[in-house]
Amino acid sequence: QVQLVESGGGLVQPGGSLRLSCAASGSIFSINAMGWYRQAPGKQRELVAVIVNGGSTNYVDSVKGRFTISRDNAKNTVYLQMNSLKPEDTAVYYCKAENVRSIAHVRSGIRGSDYWGQGTQVTVSS
């Protein structure tokens, strides 16, 4: 009942910028955390950045100072601004929404579910 739709991926030259967006829709009262993960060919999926409901953020060391995560709670949307992109940033980027609660979850006091987006390809190449 909850869907995540990502957009903004593409091909960019080294040093360029891209902005990813991920919009959650469905029976949503609150989302505890929203994050971006990526998976390069032959590698495990890794956390890139996460932002919790209160606004605190965390980044993997390799993107600190280059990427910025933000969210619009009114729109249930998370963004990833990626600057100074490098070839090693090439991967499929996935959005994740954690502990997505509906009114029913809140009234019953149970934890909500986690959801993943379908992924968007980011390729950094000259």
Coordinates of N, CA, C and O in Angstrom, one line a residue:
Q1 N 0.8 -1.2 0.0 CA 0.0 0.0 0.0 C 0.8 1.3 0.0 O 0.3 2.4 -0.1
V2 N 2.1 1.1 0.2 CA 3.1 2.2 0.1 C 4.0 2.0 -1.1 O 4.6 0.9 -1.2
Q3 N 4.2 3.0 -1.9 CA 5.1 3.0 -3.0 C 6.1 4.1 -2.9 O 5.8 5.2 -2.5
L4 N 7.3 3.8 -3.3 CA 8.4 4.8 -3.4 C 8.7 4.9 -4.9 O 9.0 3.9 -5.6
V5 N 8.7 6.1 -5.4 CA 9.0 6.4 -6.8 C 10.2 7.3 -6.9 O 10.2 8.4 -6.3
E6 N 11.3 6.8 -7.5 CA 12.6 7.6 -7.6 C 12.7 8.2 -8.9 O 12.1 7.7 -9.9
S7 N 13.4 9.3 -9.0 CA 13.7 10.0 -10.2 C 15.0 10.8 -10.1 O 15.5 11.0 -9.0
G8 N 15.5 11.1 -11.2 CA 16.7 12.0 -11.2 C 18.0 11.4 -11.6 O 19.0 12.1 -11.7
G9 N 18.0 10.1 -11.8 CA 19.3 9.5 -12.2 C 19.7 9.8 -13.7 O 18.9 10.4 -14.4
G10 N 20.8 9.3 -14.1 CA 21.3 9.6 -15.5 C 22.8 9.5 -15.6 O 23.5 9.0 -14.8
L11 N 23.2 10.0 -16.8 CA 24.6 10.0 -17.1 C 25.2 11.4 -16.9 O 24.6 12.4 -17.4
V12 N 26.3 11.5 -16.2 CA 26.9 12.8 -15.9 C 28.4 12.6 -16.0 O 29.0 11.6 -15.7
Q13 N 29.1 13.7 -16.4 CA 30.6 13.7 -16.5 C 31.2 13.8 -15.1 O 30.5 14.4 -14.2
P14 N 32.4 13.3 -14.9 CA 33.1 13.5 -13.6 C 33.1 15.0 -13.2 O 33.4 15.9 -14.1
G15 N 32.8 15.3 -11.9 CA 32.7 16.7 -11.5 C 31.4 17.3 -11.6 O 31.1 18.4 -11.0
G16 N 30.5 16.6 -12.2 CA 29.1 17.1 -12.4 C 28.2 16.8 -11.2 O 28.6 16.3 -10.2
S17 N 26.9 17.2 -11.4 CA 26.0 17.1 -10.3 C 24.7 16.4 -10.8 O 24.3 16.5 -12.0
L18 N 24.0 15.8 -9.9 CA 22.7 15.2 -10.1 C 21.9 15.4 -8.8 O 22.5 15.4 -7.7
R19 N 20.6 15.4 -8.9 CA 19.7 15.5 -7.8 C 18.7 14.3 -7.9 O 17.9 14.3 -8.9
L20 N 18.7 13.4 -7.0 CA 17.8 12.3 -6.9 C 16.6 12.7 -6.0 O 16.8 13.4 -5.0
S21 N 15.4 12.2 -6.4 CA 14.2 12.4 -5.6 C 13.5 11.1 -5.4 O 13.6 10.2 -6.2
C22 N 12.9 11.0 -4.2 CA 12.1 9.8 -3.9 C 10.8 10.2 -3.2 O 10.9 10.7 -2.1
A23 N 9.7 9.9 -3.8 CA 8.4 10.3 -3.2 C 7.7 9.0 -2.8 O 7.5 8.1 -3.5
A24 N 7.3 9.1 -1.5 CA 6.5 8.0 -1.0 C 5.0 8.3 -1.0 O 4.6 9.4 -0.7
S25 N 4.2 7.3 -1.4 CA 2.7 7.6 -1.4 C 2.0 6.3 -0.9 O 2.5 5.2 -0.9
G26 N 0.8 6.6 -0.4 CA 0.0 5.5 0.1 C -0.5 5.9 1.5 O -0.7 7.1 1.8
S27 N -0.8 4.9 2.3 CA -1.4 5.1 3.7 C -0.2 5.4 4.6 O 0.3 4.6 5.3
I28 N 0.1 6.7 4.7 CA 1.3 7.1 5.5 C 0.9 8.2 6.5 O 0.3 9.2 6.1
F29 N 1.2 7.9 7.7 CA 1.0 8.9 8.8 C 2.3 9.5 9.1 O 2.5 10.7 9.3
S30 N 3.4 8.6 9.2 CA 4.7 9.1 9.5 C 5.7 8.2 8.9 O 5.5 7.0 8.7
I31 N 6.9 8.7 8.7 CA 8.1 7.9 8.2 C 9.2 8.2 9.2 O 9.6 9.4 9.3
N32 N 9.8 7.2 9.8 CA 10.8 7.5 10.8 C 12.1 7.9 10.1 O 12.7 9.0 10.5
A33 N 12.6 7.2 9.1 CA 13.8 7.6 8.5 C 13.7 7.3 7.0 O 13.0 6.4 6.6
M34 N 14.4 8.1 6.2 CA 14.5 7.9 4.8 C 15.9 7.9 4.4 O 16.7 8.8 4.9
G35 N 16.3 7.0 3.5 CA 17.7 7.0 3.1 C 17.9 6.6 1.7 O 17.0 6.2 1.0
W36 N 19.2 6.7 1.3 CA 19.6 6.3 0.0 C 20.7 5.3 0.1 O 21.6 5.5 0.9
Y37 N 20.6 4.2 -0.7 CA 21.6 3.2 -0.7 C 22.0 3.1 -2.2 O 21.4 3.6 -3.1
R38 N 23.2 2.4 -2.4 CA 23.6 2.2 -3.8 C 24.3 0.9 -3.9 O 24.8 0.3 -2.9
Q39 N 24.2 0.3 -5.1 CA 24.8 -1.0 -5.4 C 25.5 -0.9 -6.7 O 24.8 -0.7 -7.8
A40 N 26.8 -1.0 -6.7 CA 27.6 -1.1 -8.0 C 27.7 -2.6 -8.4 O 27.6 -3.5 -7.6
P41 N 28.0 -2.8 -9.7 CA 28.1 -4.1 -10.2 C 29.1 -4.9 -9.4 O 30.3 -4.5 -9.2
G42 N 28.8 -6.1 -9.0 CA 29.7 -7.0 -8.2 C 29.9 -6.6 -6.8 O 30.8 -7.2 -6.1
K43 N 29.2 -5.6 -6.3 CA 29.4 -5.1 -4.9 C 28.1 -5.2 -4.1 O 27.0 -5.3 -4.7
Q44 N 28.3 -5.2 -2.8 CA 27.1 -5.2 -2.0 C 26.4 -3.9 -1.9 O 27.1 -2.8 -2.1
R45 N 25.2 -3.9 -1.6 CA 24.5 -2.6 -1.4 C 25.0 -1.9 -0.2 O 25.2 -2.6 0.9
E46 N 25.2 -0.6 -0.3 CA 25.7 0.1 0.8 C 24.9 1.4 1.1 O 24.3 1.9 0.2
L47 N 24.9 1.7 2.4 CA 24.2 3.0 2.8 C 25.0 4.2 2.3 O 26.2 4.2 2.5
V48 N 24.3 5.1 1.7 CA 25.0 6.3 1.2 C 24.7 7.5 2.2 O 25.6 8.1 2.7
A49 N 23.4 7.6 2.5 CA 23.0 8.7 3.4 C 21.6 8.4 4.0 O 20.8 7.8 3.3
V50 N 21.4 8.9 5.2 CA 20.1 8.7 5.8 C 19.7 9.9 6.6 O 20.6 10.6 7.1
I51 N 18.4 10.2 6.7 CA 17.9 11.4 7.4 C 16.7 10.9 8.2 O 15.8 10.2 7.7
V52 N 16.7 11.1 9.5 CA 15.6 10.7 10.4 C 14.6 11.8 10.5 O 14.8 13.0 10.1
N53 N 13.5 11.5 11.2 CA 12.4 12.4 11.2 C 12.7 13.8 11.8 O 12.2 14.8 11.4
G54 N 13.6 13.7 12.8 CA 14.0 15.0 13.5 C 15.0 15.8 12.7 O 15.3 16.9 13.0
G55 N 15.5 15.3 11.6 CA 16.4 16.0 10.7 C 17.9 15.6 10.8 O 18.7 16.1 10.0
S56 N 18.2 14.7 11.7 CA 19.6 14.3 11.8 C 20.0 13.5 10.6 O 19.2 12.7 10.1
T57 N 21.2 13.7 10.2 CA 21.7 13.0 9.0 C 23.0 12.2 9.2 O 23.7 12.5 10.2
N58 N 23.2 11.2 8.4 CA 24.4 10.4 8.5 C 24.9 10.1 7.0 O 24.0 9.8 6.2
Y59 N 26.2 10.1 6.8 CA 26.7 9.8 5.5 C 27.8 8.8 5.5 O 28.6 8.7 6.5
V60 N 27.9 8.0 4.4 CA 29.1 7.2 4.3 C 30.3 8.1 4.1 O 30.2 9.2 3.4
D61 N 31.5 7.7 4.6 CA 32.6 8.6 4.5 C 33.0 9.1 3.1 O 33.4 10.2 2.8
S62 N 32.8 8.2 2.1 CA 33.2 8.5 0.7 C 32.4 9.6 0.1 O 32.8 10.1 -1.0
V63 N 31.2 10.0 0.7 CA 30.4 11.0 0.0 C 30.3 12.3 0.9 O 29.7 13.3 0.5
K64 N 30.9 12.3 2.1 CA 30.8 13.4 3.0 C 31.5 14.7 2.3 O 32.5 14.6 1.7
G65 N 30.7 15.8 2.4 CA 31.2 17.0 1.7 C 30.8 17.1 0.3 O 31.0 18.2 -0.3
R66 N 30.3 16.1 -0.3 CA 29.9 16.1 -1.7 C 28.4 15.9 -1.9 O 27.7 16.5 -2.8
F67 N 27.8 15.1 -1.1 CA 26.4 14.7 -1.1 C 25.6 15.4 0.0 O 26.2 15.5 1.1
T68 N 24.4 15.8 -0.2 CA 23.5 16.3 0.8 C 22.1 15.7 0.7 O 21.5 15.7 -0.3
I69 N 21.7 15.1 1.8 CA 20.4 14.5 1.9 C 19.4 15.5 2.6 O 19.8 16.1 3.6
S70 N 18.2 15.5 2.1 CA 17.2 16.4 2.7 C 15.8 15.7 2.5 O 15.7 14.8 1.7
R71 N 14.8 16.2 3.3 CA 13.5 15.6 3.1 C 12.5 16.7 3.3 O 12.7 17.7 4.0
D72 N 11.3 16.5 2.7 CA 10.2 17.3 2.8 C 9.1 16.4 3.4 O 8.5 15.6 2.7
N73 N 8.9 16.6 4.7 CA 7.9 15.7 5.4 C 6.5 15.9 4.9 O 5.7 14.9 4.9
A74 N 6.1 17.1 4.5 CA 4.8 17.3 4.0 C 4.5 16.6 2.7 O 3.4 16.2 2.4
K75 N 5.6 16.4 2.0 CA 5.4 15.6 0.7 C 5.9 14.2 0.8 O 5.9 13.5 -0.2
N76 N 6.4 13.8 1.9 CA 6.9 12.4 2.1 C 8.0 12.1 1.0 O 8.0 11.1 0.4
T77 N 8.9 13.1 0.8 CA 9.9 13.0 -0.2 C 11.2 13.3 0.3 O 11.4 14.1 1.2
V78 N 12.2 12.5 -0.1 CA 13.6 12.6 0.2 C 14.4 12.9 -1.0 O 14.1 12.5 -2.1
Y79 N 15.4 13.8 -0.8 CA 16.3 14.2 -1.9 C 17.7 13.8 -1.6 O 18.1 13.8 -0.5
L80 N 18.5 13.7 -2.7 CA 19.9 13.5 -2.6 C 20.6 14.4 -3.6 O 20.5 14.1 -4.8
Q81 N 21.2 15.4 -3.1 CA 22.0 16.3 -4.0 C 23.4 15.8 -4.1 O 24.1 15.7 -3.0
M82 N 23.8 15.5 -5.3 CA 25.1 14.9 -5.4 C 26.0 15.8 -6.3 O 25.7 16.1 -7.4
N83 N 27.1 16.3 -5.7 CA 28.0 17.2 -6.4 C 29.3 16.6 -6.5 O 29.6 15.6 -5.8
S84 N 30.2 17.1 -7.3 CA 31.5 16.6 -7.5 C 31.6 15.1 -7.7 O 32.3 14.4 -7.1
L85 N 30.7 14.7 -8.6 CA 30.6 13.2 -8.8 C 31.8 12.6 -9.4 O 32.5 13.2 -10.2
K86 N 32.1 11.4 -9.0 CA 33.3 10.6 -9.4 C 32.8 9.3 -10.1 O 31.7 8.8 -9.8
P87 N 33.7 8.8 -10.9 CA 33.3 7.5 -11.5 C 32.9 6.4 -10.5 O 32.1 5.6 -10.8
E88 N 33.6 6.4 -9.4 CA 33.2 5.4 -8.4 C 31.9 5.6 -7.7 O 31.4 4.8 -6.9
D89 N 31.2 6.7 -8.0 CA 29.8 6.9 -7.6 C 28.8 6.1 -8.5 O 27.6 6.1 -8.2
T90 N 29.3 5.6 -9.6 CA 28.4 4.9 -10.5 C 27.8 3.7 -9.8 O 28.5 2.9 -9.3
A91 N 26.5 3.6 -9.9 CA 25.7 2.6 -9.2 C 24.3 2.7 -9.5 O 23.8 3.8 -10.0
V92 N 23.5 1.7 -9.1 CA 22.0 1.9 -9.0 C 21.8 2.4 -7.6 O 22.2 1.8 -6.6
Y93 N 21.0 3.5 -7.5 CA 20.7 4.1 -6.2 C 19.3 3.8 -5.9 O 18.3 4.0 -6.7
Y94 N 19.1 3.3 -4.6 CA 17.8 2.9 -4.1 C 17.4 3.8 -2.9 O 18.2 4.1 -2.0
C95 N 16.1 4.1 -2.9 CA 15.6 4.8 -1.8 C 14.9 3.8 -0.8 O 14.4 2.8 -1.2
K96 N 15.0 4.1 0.5 CA 14.4 3.3 1.5 C 13.7 4.2 2.5 O 14.2 5.2 2.9
A97 N 12.5 3.8 2.8 CA 11.7 4.4 3.9 C 11.5 3.4 5.0 O 11.0 2.3 4.8
E98 N 11.9 3.8 6.2 CA 11.9 2.9 7.3 C 10.8 3.3 8.3 O 10.6 4.4 8.6
N99 N 10.2 2.2 8.9 CA 9.2 2.4 9.9 C 8.1 3.3 9.4 O 7.8 4.4 10.0
V100 N 7.5 3.0 8.2 CA 6.4 3.7 7.7 C 5.1 3.3 8.4 O 4.7 2.2 8.3
R101 N 4.5 4.3 9.1 CA 3.3 4.0 9.9 C 2.1 4.7 9.4 O 2.1 5.8 9.0
S102 N 1.0 3.9 9.3 CA -0.3 4.4 9.0 C -1.0 4.8 10.3 O -0.4 4.6 11.4
I103 N -2.2 5.4 10.2 CA -2.9 5.7 11.4 C -3.2 4.5 12.3 O -3.1 4.5 13.5
A104 N -3.4 3.4 11.6 CA -3.7 2.1 12.3 C -2.4 1.7 13.1 O -2.6 1.2 14.3
H105 N -1.2 1.8 12.6 CA 0.0 1.5 13.3 C 0.1 2.4 14.6 O 0.4 1.9 15.6
V106 N -0.2 3.6 14.4 CA 0.0 4.6 15.5 C -1.0 4.2 16.6 O -0.6 4.2 17.8
R107 N -2.2 4.0 16.3 CA -3.3 3.6 17.3 C -3.0 2.3 18.0 O -3.3 2.2 19.2
S108 N -2.4 1.4 17.3 CA -2.1 0.1 17.9 C -0.7 0.0 18.5 O -0.4 -0.9 19.2
G109 N 0.1 1.0 18.2 CA 1.4 1.1 18.8 C 2.4 0.1 18.2 O 3.5 -0.1 18.9
I110 N 2.2 -0.4 17.1 CA 3.1 -1.3 16.5 C 4.0 -0.6 15.4 O 3.6 0.4 14.9
R111 N 5.2 -1.2 15.2 CA 6.1 -0.6 14.2 C 5.5 -0.8 12.8 O 4.9 -1.8 12.5
G112 N 5.8 0.2 12.0 CA 5.5 0.1 10.6 C 6.4 -0.7 9.8 O 7.4 -1.2 10.3
S113 N 6.2 -0.8 8.5 CA 7.1 -1.6 7.6 C 8.1 -0.7 6.9 O 8.0 0.5 6.9
D114 N 9.1 -1.4 6.4 CA 10.1 -0.7 5.6 C 9.8 -1.0 4.1 O 9.4 -2.0 3.7
Y115 N 10.1 0.0 3.3 CA 9.9 -0.1 1.8 C 11.1 0.4 1.0 O 11.8 1.3 1.5
W116 N 11.3 -0.2 -0.2 CA 12.3 0.2 -1.1 C 11.8 0.7 -2.4 O 10.7 0.2 -2.8
G117 N 12.5 1.6 -3.0 CA 12.2 2.0 -4.3 C 12.7 1.1 -5.3 O 13.4 0.1 -5.0
Q118 N 12.4 1.3 -6.6 CA 12.8 0.4 -7.7 C 14.3 0.6 -8.1 O 14.8 -0.2 -8.8
G119 N 14.9 1.7 -7.7 CA 16.2 2.0 -8.1 C 16.3 2.9 -9.3 O 15.5 2.8 -10.2
T120 N 17.4 3.7 -9.3 CA 17.6 4.6 -10.5 C 19.1 4.6 -10.8 O 20.0 4.6 -9.8
Q121 N 19.5 4.5 -12.0 CA 20.9 4.3 -12.4 C 21.6 5.7 -12.4 O 21.1 6.6 -13.0
V122 N 22.7 5.7 -11.8 CA 23.6 6.9 -11.9 C 24.9 6.4 -12.5 O 25.6 5.5 -12.0
T123 N 25.3 7.1 -13.6 CA 26.5 6.7 -14.3 C 27.4 8.0 -14.4 O 26.9 9.0 -14.9
V124 N 28.6 7.9 -13.9 CA 29.5 9.0 -13.9 C 30.7 8.6 -14.9 O 31.5 7.7 -14.5
S125 N 30.7 9.2 -16.0 CA 31.7 8.8 -17.0 C 31.9 9.9 -18.0 O 31.0 10.7 -18.3
S126 N 33.2 10.0 -18.5 CA 33.5 11.0 -19.5 C 33.3 10.4 -20.9 O 33.5 11.1 -21.9

